Amino acid sequence: MARMAAWVLAILLASCAFALATFDKEFDVTWGDGRGKILNNGQLLTLGLDKISGSGFQSKHEYLFGKIDMQLKLVPGNSAGTVTAYYGPTHDEIDFEFLGNVTGEPYTLHTNVFTQGQGQREQQFRLWFDPTNDFHTYSILWNPKHIIFMVDDMPIRDYKNLEGKGIAFPKNQPMRLYSSLWNADDWATQGGRVKTDWSHAPFSASYRGFKADACVVTAGGRPRCGASVGTEVAPGTGAAGEWYNQELDLTRQQRMRWVQRNYMIYNYCTDPKRVAKGVPAECSM
């Protein structure tokens, strides 16, 4: 599990009548020896971390494009050294990572996009709220033209398809949703200077409210669009939702720029060490 990160999170079309997906039907707890639990009749999933092990889960479905939401409440208190992550397959990934911190210091929200096994497209943010006090919605819209990261429906990053300029874009490899809570105190908090305080263990992160409007890859390997995953909506007819061609309008572009001006703490496009080796092609577009 060399890459932590990607989660593709999506929301259903407002015009559809649906019931939220339950974790027991949509996900498998894959590791952690009982530290990952599905509770409340499938409405809640918790991951645990102690000195022996963390835990993780993965989706039963694979997706090729979609709009997905997950509500998440992060490890409270002294979370230094812990990482709560969503990640995808090896070669193409869309990454959300939450890097813990000491009590009273903010989490770091880390985003990245991998294409054809190449990443190093990191952008990092502080959040404008305490993500441990309550559940907040973290979303990704992934269509053939854009990968849009959102927090409580506020766009924070838009990674555009610039294949016409020779820049790879993830669009051919289906992705399964994964998430994990694990110890990464060799790098996660202040570059590894602050280690995990195991006296605060066990650590726990909670998930609820998974929704997906996506192209689901069938047993035959073909994506089936228009089916609302985990809901009571009848199977789709092959037509994807409005998310398939969605992009940020002027108002949402302005909101994203506000977030980036006020809460972005790292951008690979402006890192002096990276720029000294040549500005990444997509950064100059």
Coordinates of N, CA and C in Angstrom, one line a residue, residues 127-218:
L127 N -8.3 23.5 7.0 CA -9.7 23.5 6.9 C -10.2 24.7 7.7
W128 N -11.4 25.3 7.3 CA -12.0 26.4 8.0 C -12.9 26.1 9.1
F129 N -12.8 24.8 9.6 CA -13.6 24.3 10.7 C -12.8 23.2 11.4
D130 N -13.2 22.8 12.5 CA -12.6 21.7 13.2 C -13.3 20.4 12.7
P131 N -12.5 19.5 12.0 CA -13.1 18.4 11.3 C -13.3 17.2 12.3
T132 N -13.0 17.4 13.6 CA -13.2 16.4 14.6 C -14.5 16.6 15.4
N133 N -15.1 17.8 15.3 CA -16.3 18.1 16.2 C -17.5 17.4 15.6
D134 N -17.6 17.3 14.3 CA -18.8 16.8 13.7 C -18.5 16.2 12.3
F135 N -19.5 15.6 11.7 CA -19.3 15.1 10.3 C -19.3 16.2 9.3
H136 N -18.4 16.1 8.3 CA -18.4 17.0 7.2 C -18.3 16.2 5.9
T137 N -18.8 16.7 4.8 CA -18.9 16.0 3.5 C -17.7 16.3 2.7
Y138 N -17.0 15.2 2.3 CA -15.8 15.3 1.4 C -16.2 14.6 0.1
S139 N -16.0 15.4 -1.0 CA -16.5 14.9 -2.3 C -15.5 15.0 -3.4
I140 N -15.7 14.1 -4.4 CA -14.9 14.2 -5.6 C -15.9 14.0 -6.8
L141 N -15.8 14.9 -7.8 CA -16.5 14.8 -9.1 C -15.4 14.5 -10.1
W142 N -15.5 13.3 -10.7 CA -14.6 12.8 -11.7 C -15.3 12.5 -13.0
N143 N -15.0 13.3 -14.0 CA -15.6 13.1 -15.3 C -14.5 13.2 -16.3
P144 N -14.8 13.0 -17.6 CA -13.7 13.0 -18.6 C -12.9 14.3 -18.7
K145 N -13.4 15.4 -18.2 CA -12.8 16.7 -18.4 C -12.2 17.3 -17.1
H146 N -12.7 16.8 -15.9 CA -12.3 17.5 -14.7 C -12.2 16.4 -13.5
I147 N -11.4 16.7 -12.5 CA -11.4 16.1 -11.2 C -11.6 17.3 -10.2
I148 N -12.7 17.4 -9.6 CA -13.0 18.5 -8.7 C -13.1 18.0 -7.3
F149 N -12.3 18.5 -6.4 CA -12.3 18.2 -5.0 C -13.2 19.2 -4.3
M150 N -14.0 18.7 -3.4 CA -14.9 19.6 -2.7 C -15.0 19.2 -1.2
V151 N -15.2 20.2 -0.3 CA -15.4 20.1 1.1 C -16.7 20.8 1.4
D152 N -17.7 20.0 1.9 CA -19.0 20.6 2.2 C -19.5 21.4 1.0
D153 N -19.4 20.8 -0.2 CA -19.8 21.4 -1.5 C -19.0 22.6 -1.9
M154 N -18.0 23.0 -1.2 CA -17.1 24.1 -1.5 C -15.9 23.5 -2.4
P155 N -15.8 23.9 -3.6 CA -14.7 23.4 -4.4 C -13.3 24.0 -3.9
I156 N -12.4 23.1 -3.8 CA -11.0 23.5 -3.4 C -10.0 23.3 -4.4
R157 N -10.3 22.4 -5.4 CA -9.2 22.1 -6.4 C -10.0 21.6 -7.7
D158 N -9.4 22.0 -8.8 CA -10.0 21.5 -10.1 C -8.8 21.1 -11.0
Y159 N -8.6 19.7 -11.1 CA -7.6 19.2 -12.0 C -8.2 18.9 -13.3
K160 N -7.7 19.7 -14.3 CA -8.4 19.6 -15.7 C -7.7 18.6 -16.6
N161 N -8.5 18.1 -17.5 CA -7.9 17.2 -18.6 C -7.3 18.1 -19.6
L162 N -5.9 18.0 -19.7 CA -5.1 18.7 -20.7 C -4.4 17.8 -21.6
E163 N -5.0 16.7 -21.9 CA -4.4 15.7 -22.8 C -4.0 16.3 -24.1
G164 N -4.8 17.3 -24.6 CA -4.4 17.9 -25.8 C -3.1 18.6 -25.8
K165 N -2.6 18.9 -24.5 CA -1.3 19.5 -24.3 C -0.2 18.4 -24.0
G166 N -0.6 17.2 -24.1 CA 0.4 16.1 -23.8 C 0.5 15.7 -22.3
I167 N -0.5 16.1 -21.5 CA -0.5 15.8 -20.1 C -1.5 14.7 -19.8
A168 N -1.1 13.7 -19.2 CA -1.9 12.5 -18.9 C -3.1 12.8 -18.0
F169 N -4.2 12.2 -18.1 CA -5.4 12.3 -17.3 C -6.0 11.0 -17.0
P170 N -6.4 10.7 -15.8 CA -6.9 9.3 -15.5 C -8.3 9.2 -16.0
K171 N -8.5 8.3 -17.0 CA -9.8 8.1 -17.6 C -10.0 6.7 -18.2
N172 N -9.0 5.8 -18.1 CA -9.1 4.5 -18.6 C -9.2 3.4 -17.6
Q173 N -8.6 3.6 -16.4 CA -8.5 2.6 -15.4 C -9.6 2.8 -14.3
P174 N -10.5 1.8 -14.2 CA -11.5 1.9 -13.1 C -10.9 1.9 -11.8
M175 N -11.5 2.6 -10.8 CA -11.0 2.8 -9.5 C -12.0 2.2 -8.4
R176 N -11.4 1.5 -7.5 CA -12.2 1.0 -6.3 C -11.9 2.0 -5.2
L177 N -12.9 2.2 -4.4 CA -12.7 3.1 -3.2 C -12.1 2.4 -2.1
Y178 N -11.1 3.0 -1.5 CA -10.4 2.4 -0.3 C -10.4 3.5 0.7
S179 N -10.3 3.1 2.0 CA -10.0 4.1 3.0 C -9.3 3.4 4.2
S180 N -8.4 4.1 4.8 CA -7.6 3.5 5.9 C -7.3 4.5 7.0
L181 N -7.1 4.0 8.2 CA -6.5 4.8 9.3 C -5.3 4.1 9.8
W182 N -4.2 4.8 9.7 CA -2.9 4.1 10.1 C -1.9 5.0 10.6
N183 N -0.8 4.5 11.1 CA 0.3 5.3 11.7 C 1.3 5.6 10.7
A184 N 1.6 6.9 10.5 CA 2.6 7.4 9.6 C 3.5 8.4 10.3
D185 N 3.9 8.2 11.5 CA 4.6 9.2 12.2 C 6.0 9.5 11.8
D186 N 6.4 8.7 10.7 CA 7.7 9.0 10.2 C 7.7 10.2 9.2
W187 N 6.5 10.6 8.8 CA 6.4 11.8 7.9 C 5.1 12.6 8.1
A188 N 4.1 12.1 8.7 CA 2.8 12.8 8.6 C 2.7 14.1 9.3
T189 N 3.2 14.3 10.4 CA 3.0 15.5 11.2 C 4.3 16.2 11.3
Q190 N 4.3 17.4 10.8 CA 5.5 18.3 10.8 C 6.8 17.6 10.3
G191 N 6.6 16.9 9.2 CA 7.6 16.2 8.5 C 8.2 15.0 9.3
G192 N 7.4 14.5 10.2 CA 7.9 13.4 11.0 C 8.5 13.8 12.3
R193 N 8.6 15.1 12.6 CA 9.2 15.5 13.9 C 8.4 15.2 15.1
V194 N 7.0 15.2 14.9 CA 6.1 14.9 16.0 C 5.6 13.4 15.8
K195 N 5.9 12.6 16.8 CA 5.5 11.2 16.8 C 4.1 10.9 17.4
T196 N 3.6 9.8 17.1 CA 2.3 9.4 17.6 C 2.4 9.2 19.1
D197 N 1.5 9.7 19.9 CA 1.5 9.6 21.4 C 0.5 8.4 21.6
W198 N 1.0 7.2 21.9 CA 0.1 6.1 22.0 C -0.7 6.0 23.3
S199 N -0.4 7.0 24.2 CA -1.2 7.1 25.4 C -2.6 7.5 25.1
H200 N -2.8 8.1 23.9 CA -4.1 8.6 23.5 C -4.9 7.5 22.7
A201 N -4.2 6.4 22.4 CA -4.8 5.3 21.7 C -5.9 4.6 22.5
P202 N -6.9 3.9 21.9 CA -7.0 3.8 20.4 C -7.6 5.0 19.8
F203 N -7.2 5.3 18.5 CA -7.7 6.4 17.8 C -8.9 5.9 16.9
S204 N -9.8 6.8 16.6 CA -10.9 6.3 15.8 C -11.4 7.4 14.9
A205 N -11.8 7.0 13.6 CA -12.4 7.9 12.6 C -13.7 7.3 12.2
S206 N -14.7 8.1 12.0 CA -16.1 7.7 11.7 C -16.6 8.1 10.3
Y207 N -17.3 7.2 9.6 CA -17.8 7.5 8.3 C -19.3 7.3 8.3
R208 N -20.0 8.1 7.5 CA -21.5 7.9 7.3 C -21.8 8.6 5.9
G209 N -23.1 8.4 5.5 CA -23.6 9.2 4.4 C -22.9 9.0 3.1
F210 N -22.5 7.7 2.8 CA -21.9 7.5 1.4 C -23.0 7.5 0.4
K211 N -22.8 8.3 -0.7 CA -23.7 8.4 -1.8 C -22.9 8.4 -3.1
A212 N -23.4 7.7 -4.1 CA -22.6 7.7 -5.4 C -23.6 7.7 -6.6
D213 N -23.3 8.6 -7.5 CA -23.9 8.6 -8.8 C -22.7 8.4 -9.8
A214 N -22.6 7.2 -10.3 CA -21.3 6.8 -11.0 C -21.5 5.8 -12.1
C215 N -20.5 5.6 -12.9 CA -20.4 4.6 -13.8 C -19.8 3.4 -13.2
V216 N -20.6 2.3 -12.9 CA -20.1 1.2 -12.2 C -19.6 0.1 -13.2
V217 N -18.4 -0.4 -12.9 CA -17.9 -1.4 -13.8 C -18.6 -2.8 -13.5
T218 N -19.2 -3.4 -14.5 CA -19.9 -4.7 -14.4 C -18.9 -5.8 -14.4

